[in-house]
Short mmCIF file of C-alpha atoms and ligand atoms in Angstrom, two decimals:
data_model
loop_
_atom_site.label_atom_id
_atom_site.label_comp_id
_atom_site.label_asym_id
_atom_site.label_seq_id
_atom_site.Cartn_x
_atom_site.Cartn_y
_atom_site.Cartn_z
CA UNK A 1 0.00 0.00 0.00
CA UNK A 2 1.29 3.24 -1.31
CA UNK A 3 2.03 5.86 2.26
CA UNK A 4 -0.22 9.06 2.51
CA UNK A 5 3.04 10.68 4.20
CA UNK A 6 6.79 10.16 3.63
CA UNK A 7 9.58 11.80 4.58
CA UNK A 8 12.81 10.89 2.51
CA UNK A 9 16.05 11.38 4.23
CA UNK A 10 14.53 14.72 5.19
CA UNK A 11 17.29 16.91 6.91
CA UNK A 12 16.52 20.33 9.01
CA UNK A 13 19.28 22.43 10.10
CA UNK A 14 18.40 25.99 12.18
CA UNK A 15 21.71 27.64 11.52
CA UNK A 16 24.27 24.69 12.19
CA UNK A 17 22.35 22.95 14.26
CA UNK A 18 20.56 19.62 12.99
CA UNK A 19 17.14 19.26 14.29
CA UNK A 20 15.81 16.38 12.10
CA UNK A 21 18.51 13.78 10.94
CA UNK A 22 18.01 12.01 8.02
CA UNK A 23 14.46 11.22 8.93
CA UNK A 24 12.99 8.45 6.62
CA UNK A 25 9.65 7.41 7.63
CA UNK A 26 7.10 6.09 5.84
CA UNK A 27 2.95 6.41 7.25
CA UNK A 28 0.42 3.82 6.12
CA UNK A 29 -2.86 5.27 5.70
CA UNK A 30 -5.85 5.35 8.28
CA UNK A 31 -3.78 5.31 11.26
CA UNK A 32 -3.48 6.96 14.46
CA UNK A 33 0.63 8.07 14.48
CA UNK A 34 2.22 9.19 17.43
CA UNK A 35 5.78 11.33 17.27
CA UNK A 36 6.96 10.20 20.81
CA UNK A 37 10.35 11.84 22.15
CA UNK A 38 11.71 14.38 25.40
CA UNK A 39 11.41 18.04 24.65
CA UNK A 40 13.47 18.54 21.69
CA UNK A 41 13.71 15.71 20.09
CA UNK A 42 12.77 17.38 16.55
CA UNK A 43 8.92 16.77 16.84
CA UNK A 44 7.28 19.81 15.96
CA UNK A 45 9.77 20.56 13.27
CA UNK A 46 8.71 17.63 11.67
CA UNK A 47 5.14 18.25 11.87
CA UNK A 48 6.13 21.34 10.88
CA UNK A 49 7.62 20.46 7.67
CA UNK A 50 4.50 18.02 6.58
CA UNK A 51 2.73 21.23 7.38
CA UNK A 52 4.31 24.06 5.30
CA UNK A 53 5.50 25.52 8.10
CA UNK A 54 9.33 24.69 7.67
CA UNK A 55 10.93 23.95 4.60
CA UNK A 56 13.86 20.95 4.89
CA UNK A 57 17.31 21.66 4.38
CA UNK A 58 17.57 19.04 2.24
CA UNK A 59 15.06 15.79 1.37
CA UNK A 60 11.59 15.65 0.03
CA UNK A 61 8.33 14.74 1.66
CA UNK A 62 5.70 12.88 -0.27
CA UNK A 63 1.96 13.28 0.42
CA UNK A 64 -0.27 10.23 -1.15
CA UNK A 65 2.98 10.32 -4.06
CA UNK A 66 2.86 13.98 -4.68
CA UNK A 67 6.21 15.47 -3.99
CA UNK A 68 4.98 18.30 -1.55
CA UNK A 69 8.44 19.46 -0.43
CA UNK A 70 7.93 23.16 -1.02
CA UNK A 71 4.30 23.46 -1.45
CA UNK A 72 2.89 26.20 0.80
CA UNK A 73 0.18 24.90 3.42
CA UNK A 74 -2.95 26.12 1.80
CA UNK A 75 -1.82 23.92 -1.50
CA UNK A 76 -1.59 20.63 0.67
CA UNK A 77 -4.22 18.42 1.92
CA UNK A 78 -3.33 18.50 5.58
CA UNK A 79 -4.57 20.23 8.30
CA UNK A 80 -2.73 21.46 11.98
CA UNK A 81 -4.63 21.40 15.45
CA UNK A 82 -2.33 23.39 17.80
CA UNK A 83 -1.45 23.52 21.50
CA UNK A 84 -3.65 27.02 22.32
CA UNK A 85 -6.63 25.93 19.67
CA UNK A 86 -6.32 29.05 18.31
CA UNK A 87 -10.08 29.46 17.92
CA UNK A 88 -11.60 32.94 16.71
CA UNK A 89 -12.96 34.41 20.06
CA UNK A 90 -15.47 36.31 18.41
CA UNK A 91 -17.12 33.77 15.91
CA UNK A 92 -19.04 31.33 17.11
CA UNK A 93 -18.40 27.71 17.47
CA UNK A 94 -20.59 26.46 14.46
CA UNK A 95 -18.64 29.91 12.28
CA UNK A 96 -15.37 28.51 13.66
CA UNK A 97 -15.85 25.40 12.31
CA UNK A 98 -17.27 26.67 9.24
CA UNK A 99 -14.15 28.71 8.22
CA UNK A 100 -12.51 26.43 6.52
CA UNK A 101 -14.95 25.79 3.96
CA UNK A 102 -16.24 29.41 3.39
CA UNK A 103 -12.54 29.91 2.74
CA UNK A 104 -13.49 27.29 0.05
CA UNK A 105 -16.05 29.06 -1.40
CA UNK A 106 -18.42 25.94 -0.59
CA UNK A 107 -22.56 26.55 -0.99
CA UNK A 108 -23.75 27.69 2.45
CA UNK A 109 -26.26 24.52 2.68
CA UNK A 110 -22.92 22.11 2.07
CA UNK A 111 -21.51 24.42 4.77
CA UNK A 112 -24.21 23.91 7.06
CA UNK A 113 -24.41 20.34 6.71
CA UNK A 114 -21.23 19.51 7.24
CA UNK A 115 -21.15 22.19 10.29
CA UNK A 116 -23.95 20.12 11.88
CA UNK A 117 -22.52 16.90 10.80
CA UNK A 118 -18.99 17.66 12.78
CA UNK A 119 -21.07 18.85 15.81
CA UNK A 120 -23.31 16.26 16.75
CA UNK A 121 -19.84 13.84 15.58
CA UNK A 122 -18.50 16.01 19.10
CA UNK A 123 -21.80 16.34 20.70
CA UNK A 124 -21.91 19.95 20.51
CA UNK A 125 -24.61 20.68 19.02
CA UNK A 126 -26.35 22.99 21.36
CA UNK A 127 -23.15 24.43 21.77
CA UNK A 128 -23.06 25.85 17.89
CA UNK A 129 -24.13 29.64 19.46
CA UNK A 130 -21.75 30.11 21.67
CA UNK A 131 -18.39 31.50 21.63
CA UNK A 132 -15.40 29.94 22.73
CA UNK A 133 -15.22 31.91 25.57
CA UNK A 134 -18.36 30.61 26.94
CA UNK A 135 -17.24 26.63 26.79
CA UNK A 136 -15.16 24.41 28.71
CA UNK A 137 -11.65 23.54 27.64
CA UNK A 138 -12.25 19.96 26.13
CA UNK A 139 -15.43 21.53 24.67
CA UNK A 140 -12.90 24.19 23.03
CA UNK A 141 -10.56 21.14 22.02
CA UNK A 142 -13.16 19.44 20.06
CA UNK A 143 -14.40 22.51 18.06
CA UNK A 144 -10.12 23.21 17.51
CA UNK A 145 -10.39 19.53 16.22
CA UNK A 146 -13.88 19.72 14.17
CA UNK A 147 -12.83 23.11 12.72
CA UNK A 148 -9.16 21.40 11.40
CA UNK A 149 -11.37 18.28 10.26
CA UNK A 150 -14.18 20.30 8.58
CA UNK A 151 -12.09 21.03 4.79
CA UNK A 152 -11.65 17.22 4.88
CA UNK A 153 -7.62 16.83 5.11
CA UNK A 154 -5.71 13.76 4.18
CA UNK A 155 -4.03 13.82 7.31
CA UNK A 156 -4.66 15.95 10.72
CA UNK A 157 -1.66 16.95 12.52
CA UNK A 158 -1.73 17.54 16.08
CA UNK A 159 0.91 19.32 18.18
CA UNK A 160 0.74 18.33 21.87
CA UNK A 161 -3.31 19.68 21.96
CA UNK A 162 -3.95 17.79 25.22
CA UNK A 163 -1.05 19.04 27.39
CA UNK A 164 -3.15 22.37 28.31
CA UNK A 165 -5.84 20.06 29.85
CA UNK A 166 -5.65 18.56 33.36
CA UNK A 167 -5.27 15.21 34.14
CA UNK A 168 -8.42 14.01 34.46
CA UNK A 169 -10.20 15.64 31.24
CA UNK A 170 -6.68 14.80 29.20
CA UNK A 171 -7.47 11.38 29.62
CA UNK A 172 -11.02 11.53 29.00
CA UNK A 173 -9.94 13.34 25.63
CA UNK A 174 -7.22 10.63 24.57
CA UNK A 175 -10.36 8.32 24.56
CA UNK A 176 -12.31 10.53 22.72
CA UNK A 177 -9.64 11.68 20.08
CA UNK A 178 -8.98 7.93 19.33
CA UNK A 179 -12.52 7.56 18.90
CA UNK A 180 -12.89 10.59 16.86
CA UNK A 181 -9.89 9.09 14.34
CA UNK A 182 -11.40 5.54 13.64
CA UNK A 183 -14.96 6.94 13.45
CA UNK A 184 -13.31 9.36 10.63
CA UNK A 185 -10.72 6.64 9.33
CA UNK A 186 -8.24 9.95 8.61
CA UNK A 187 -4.36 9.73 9.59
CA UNK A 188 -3.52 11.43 12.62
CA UNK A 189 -0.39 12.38 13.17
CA UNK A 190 0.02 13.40 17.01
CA UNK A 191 3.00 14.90 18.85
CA UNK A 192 3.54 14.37 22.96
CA UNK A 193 6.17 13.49 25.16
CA UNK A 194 4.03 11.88 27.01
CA UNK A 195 4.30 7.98 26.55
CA UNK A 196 1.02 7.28 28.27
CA UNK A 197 -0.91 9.07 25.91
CA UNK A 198 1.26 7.74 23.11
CA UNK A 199 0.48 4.31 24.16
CA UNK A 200 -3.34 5.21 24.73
CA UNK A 201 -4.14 6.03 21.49
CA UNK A 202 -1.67 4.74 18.65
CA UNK A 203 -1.63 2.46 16.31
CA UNK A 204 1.90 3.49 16.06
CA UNK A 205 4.47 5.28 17.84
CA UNK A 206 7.74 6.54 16.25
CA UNK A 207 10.06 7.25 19.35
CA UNK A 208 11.87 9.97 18.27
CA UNK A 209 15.39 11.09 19.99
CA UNK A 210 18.20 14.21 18.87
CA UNK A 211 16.00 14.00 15.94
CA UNK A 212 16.32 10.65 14.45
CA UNK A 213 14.18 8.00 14.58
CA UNK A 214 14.88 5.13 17.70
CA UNK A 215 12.09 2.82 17.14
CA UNK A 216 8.87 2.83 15.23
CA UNK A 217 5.66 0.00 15.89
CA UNK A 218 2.73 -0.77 17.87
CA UNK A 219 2.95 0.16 21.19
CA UNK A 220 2.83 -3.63 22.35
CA UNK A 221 6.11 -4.33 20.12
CA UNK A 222 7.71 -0.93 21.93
CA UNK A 223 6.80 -2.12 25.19
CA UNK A 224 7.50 -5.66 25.23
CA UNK A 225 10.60 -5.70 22.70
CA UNK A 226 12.49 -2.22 22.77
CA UNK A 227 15.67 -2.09 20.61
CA UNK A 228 17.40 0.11 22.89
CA UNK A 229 17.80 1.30 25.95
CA UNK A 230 16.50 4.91 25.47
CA UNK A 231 13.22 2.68 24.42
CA UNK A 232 13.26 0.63 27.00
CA UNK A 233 13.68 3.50 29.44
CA UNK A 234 11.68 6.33 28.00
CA UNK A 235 8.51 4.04 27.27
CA UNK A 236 7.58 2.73 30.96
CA UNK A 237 10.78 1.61 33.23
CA UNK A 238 13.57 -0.82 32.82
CA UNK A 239 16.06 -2.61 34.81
CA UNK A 240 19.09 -3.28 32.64
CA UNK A 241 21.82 -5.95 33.21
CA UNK A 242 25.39 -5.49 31.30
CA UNK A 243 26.66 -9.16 30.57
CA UNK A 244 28.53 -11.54 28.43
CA UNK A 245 27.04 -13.85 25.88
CA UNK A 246 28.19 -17.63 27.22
CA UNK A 247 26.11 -19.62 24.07
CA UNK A 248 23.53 -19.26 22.23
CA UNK A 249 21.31 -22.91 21.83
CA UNK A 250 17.36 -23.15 20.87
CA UNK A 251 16.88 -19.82 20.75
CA UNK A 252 17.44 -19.19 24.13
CA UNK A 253 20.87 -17.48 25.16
CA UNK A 254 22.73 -18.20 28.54
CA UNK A 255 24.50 -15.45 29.82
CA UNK A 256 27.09 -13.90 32.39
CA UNK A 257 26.01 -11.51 34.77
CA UNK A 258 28.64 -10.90 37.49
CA UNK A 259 29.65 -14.30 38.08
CA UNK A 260 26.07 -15.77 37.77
CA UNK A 261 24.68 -16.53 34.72
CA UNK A 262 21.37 -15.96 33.68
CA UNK A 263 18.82 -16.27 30.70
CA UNK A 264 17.33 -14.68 28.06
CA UNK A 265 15.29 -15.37 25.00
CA UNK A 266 17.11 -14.55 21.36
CA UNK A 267 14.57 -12.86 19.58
CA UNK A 268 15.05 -10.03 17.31
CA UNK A 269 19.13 -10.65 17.07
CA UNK A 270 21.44 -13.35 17.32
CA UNK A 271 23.95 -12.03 19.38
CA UNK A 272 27.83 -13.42 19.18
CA UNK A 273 29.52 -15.55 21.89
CA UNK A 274 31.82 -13.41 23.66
CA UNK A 275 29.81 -10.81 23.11
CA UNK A 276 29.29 -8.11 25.58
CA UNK A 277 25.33 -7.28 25.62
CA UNK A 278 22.86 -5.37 27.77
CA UNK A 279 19.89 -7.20 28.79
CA UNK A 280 16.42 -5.21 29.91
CA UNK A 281 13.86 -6.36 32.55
CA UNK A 282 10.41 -4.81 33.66
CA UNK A 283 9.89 -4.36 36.70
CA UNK A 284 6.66 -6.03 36.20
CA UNK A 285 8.38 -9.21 35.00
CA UNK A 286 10.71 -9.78 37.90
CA UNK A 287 9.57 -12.46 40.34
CA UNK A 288 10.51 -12.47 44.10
CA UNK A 289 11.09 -14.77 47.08
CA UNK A 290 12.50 -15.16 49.95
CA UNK A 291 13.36 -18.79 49.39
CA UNK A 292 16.21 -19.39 46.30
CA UNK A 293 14.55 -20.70 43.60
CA UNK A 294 14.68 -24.34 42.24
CA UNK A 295 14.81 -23.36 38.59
CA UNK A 296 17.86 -22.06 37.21
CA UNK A 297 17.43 -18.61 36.86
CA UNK A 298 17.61 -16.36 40.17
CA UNK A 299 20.07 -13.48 41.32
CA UNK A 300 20.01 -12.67 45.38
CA UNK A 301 19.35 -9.52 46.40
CA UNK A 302 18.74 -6.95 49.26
CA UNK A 303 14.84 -5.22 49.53
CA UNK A 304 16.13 -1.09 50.41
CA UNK A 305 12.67 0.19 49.66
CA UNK A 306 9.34 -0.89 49.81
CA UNK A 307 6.90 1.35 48.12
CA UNK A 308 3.27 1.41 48.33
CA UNK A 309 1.49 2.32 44.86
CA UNK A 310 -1.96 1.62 45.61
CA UNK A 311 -2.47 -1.48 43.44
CA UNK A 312 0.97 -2.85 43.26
CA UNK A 313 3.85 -2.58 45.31
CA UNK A 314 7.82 -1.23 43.41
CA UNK A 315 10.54 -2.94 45.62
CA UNK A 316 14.02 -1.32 45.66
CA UNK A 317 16.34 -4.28 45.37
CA UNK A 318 19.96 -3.65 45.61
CA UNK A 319 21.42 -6.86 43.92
CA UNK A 320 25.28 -8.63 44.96
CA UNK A 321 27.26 -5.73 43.34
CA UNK A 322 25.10 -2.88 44.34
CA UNK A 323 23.18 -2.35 41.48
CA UNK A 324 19.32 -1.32 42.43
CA UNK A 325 16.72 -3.10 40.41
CA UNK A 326 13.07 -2.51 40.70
CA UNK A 327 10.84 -5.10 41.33
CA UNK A 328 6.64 -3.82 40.94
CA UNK A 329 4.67 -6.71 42.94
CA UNK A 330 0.97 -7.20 43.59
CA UNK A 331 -0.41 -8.20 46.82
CA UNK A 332 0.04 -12.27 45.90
CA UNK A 333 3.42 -11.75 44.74
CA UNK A 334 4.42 -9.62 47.35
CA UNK A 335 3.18 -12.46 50.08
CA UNK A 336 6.38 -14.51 48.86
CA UNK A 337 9.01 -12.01 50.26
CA UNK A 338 8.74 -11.65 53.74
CA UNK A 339 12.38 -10.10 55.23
CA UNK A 340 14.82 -8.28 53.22
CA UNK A 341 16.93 -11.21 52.04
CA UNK A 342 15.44 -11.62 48.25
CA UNK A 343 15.97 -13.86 44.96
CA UNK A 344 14.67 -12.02 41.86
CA UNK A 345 13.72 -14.34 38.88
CA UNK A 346 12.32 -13.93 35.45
CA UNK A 347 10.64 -15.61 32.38
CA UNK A 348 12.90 -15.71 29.98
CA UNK A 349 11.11 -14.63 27.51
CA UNK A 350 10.73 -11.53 28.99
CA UNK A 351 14.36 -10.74 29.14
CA UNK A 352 15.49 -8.69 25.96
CA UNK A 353 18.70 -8.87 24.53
CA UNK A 354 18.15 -4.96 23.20
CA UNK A 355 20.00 -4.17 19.48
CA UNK A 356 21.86 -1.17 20.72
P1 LIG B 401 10.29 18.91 20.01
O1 LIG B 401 9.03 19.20 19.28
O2 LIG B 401 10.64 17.46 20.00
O3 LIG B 401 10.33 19.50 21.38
P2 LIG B 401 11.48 20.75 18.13
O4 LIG B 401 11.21 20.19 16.80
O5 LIG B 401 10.61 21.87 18.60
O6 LIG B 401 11.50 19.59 19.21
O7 LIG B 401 12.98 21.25 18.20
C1 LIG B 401 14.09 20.47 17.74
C2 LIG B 401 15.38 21.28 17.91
O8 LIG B 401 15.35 22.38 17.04
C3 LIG B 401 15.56 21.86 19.30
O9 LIG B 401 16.92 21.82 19.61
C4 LIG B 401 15.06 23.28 19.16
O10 LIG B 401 15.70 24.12 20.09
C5 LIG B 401 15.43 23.62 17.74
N1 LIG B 401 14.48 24.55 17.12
C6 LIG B 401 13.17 24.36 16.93
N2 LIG B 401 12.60 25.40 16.30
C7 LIG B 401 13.59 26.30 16.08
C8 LIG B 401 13.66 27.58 15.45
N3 LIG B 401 12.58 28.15 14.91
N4 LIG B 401 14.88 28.19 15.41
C9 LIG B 401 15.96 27.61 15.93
N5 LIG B 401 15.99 26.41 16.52
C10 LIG B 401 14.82 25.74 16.60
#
């Protein structure tokens, strides 16, 4: 399937300084995208670019084929939702989403229909009167969103438009936004640095760091198989183990940790005997007891914090040469360790050898 959006070895450069690196990234149609990365990271600019907002220094970006490199943004099928809204305060919320297509010239009663279409799609119909001033600020999101979506764009792009939000009503909105995409079927191309939110609603995430691309895939393949450890570590927590690659038999690969050795399932790489290799643990995948385990996997340990989260518990474990690991344990689990004298275990697949 041909990509509505992609960016070939796009380069951007403010001055001498590189803020996209060789991006090359290709978006299949009809999906919710999410440009994860710390503040930064070259998000914006790339949202930017697909925009019309910045040109790249070098590259081309394709939209559905069409080289659109140095289109301006009115001549491109895409439409921006930003941080503040950006609403018109004194136009009301059916004329705010209207603009778009009077700018079009559109018949009034096409106008109209769609207005009414995107509103009730929001639930805002008896809201079309008012002005923005005089609604709530998800009821201001959704007419910033209905107003973008109203010229019918190829692909929304949406910079950070939750982070203004509190918690509560961001998370209501992540729902909601999701929702909104698959009821539409239009790519949305969202930028956070929030991984929460980026593993709410995506069905991808491109982890984005100094402007190049770490990782792209569904949030499960992120999660449960990151190639590196600023993966690993920026999307949810990791424990990571340095070690030496022993042999590698049946797909499974014994290692040496400090004079133990230890486990891990080869999946995405065959790594080399001799081999020096970090593996990465969730804390969620680390078993506990007090009482050394029969099996052959198991690394002793000292509990230096116990700390309550509500509906688990994250153990501090500082392991034989002083490295802390964190354990998270729910109340069953946590009934196996009762002083401070611990082994930690694992499944082995759930240890990942990571790429880099
Ligand atoms: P993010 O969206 O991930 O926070 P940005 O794309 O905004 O990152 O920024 C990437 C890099 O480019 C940063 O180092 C930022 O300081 C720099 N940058 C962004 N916009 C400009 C600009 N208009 N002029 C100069 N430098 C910029």
């Amino acid at each position: 399937m041909q990509p509505v959006v992609h960016f070939r070895n796009v380069n951007k450069y403010y001055g001498t300084s590189l803020a996209v690196d060789n991006l090359d990234l290709a978006i299949a149609p009809g999906q919710f995208v999410t440009l994860l990365g710390p503040s930064g990271c070259g998000k914006s600019t790339t949202l930017r670019m697909l925009g019309g907002f910045e040109t790249p220094s070098s590259g081309e970006i394709f939209l559905d084929g069409k080289d659109i490199t140095r289109l301006p943004p009115n001549k491109r099928n895409v439409n921006i939702v930003f941080q503040d809204y950006a609403l018109f305060p004194h136009l009301t919320v059916a004329r705010n989403i209207a603009f778009g297509l009077e700018l079009k010239g559109l018949p009034s009663d096409a106008i109209h229909k769609r207005t009414q279409e995107l509103l009730s799609l929001v639930h805002l119909k008896d809201f079309a009167d008012r002005t923005p001033d005089q609604l709530s600020g998800g009821q201001r999101q959704r007419v910033a969103l209905m107003r973008a979506l109203a010229p019918d764009p190829n692909v929304l792009l949406l910079d950070e438009p939750l982070s203004a939000l509190d918690a509560k009503l961001r998370q209501q909105m992540q729902i909601e936004l999701k929702s909104i995409q698959q009821t539409t079927g239009k790519t949305f191309i969202f930028v956070t640095h929030d991984q929460e939110e980026a593993l709410t609603m995506s069905d991808v995430i491109v982890v984005m760091n100094n402007g190049r691309v770490e990782q792209m895939g569904d949030p499960h393949t992120l999660y449960s198989k990151p190639r590196s450890r600023f993966v690993a570590s920026f999307i949810g927590q990791s424990n990571f183990l340095d070690c030496e690659v022993i042999s590698v038999e049946g797909g499974m690969a014994a290692l040496r940790w400090e004079g133990n050795v230890i486990h891990a399932k080869v999946d995405t790489r065959q790594p080399a005997i001799g081999e020096r290799v970090t593996v990465a643990l969730r804390p969620e995948a680390l078993h506990c007891s007090s009482e050394k385990p029969m099996d052959r996997l198991g690394l002793s340990g000292r509990v230096l914090q116990r700390i309550f989260k509500g509906n688990h518990t994250s153990l501090v474990i500082a392991l034989a040469n002083g490295q802390e690991v964190t354990a998270q344990l729910d109340l069953v689990a946590l009934s196996q360790v009762s002083g401070d004298e611990v082994w930690i275990g694992w499944r082995e697949e759930d240890a990942v050898i990571l790429a880099d």
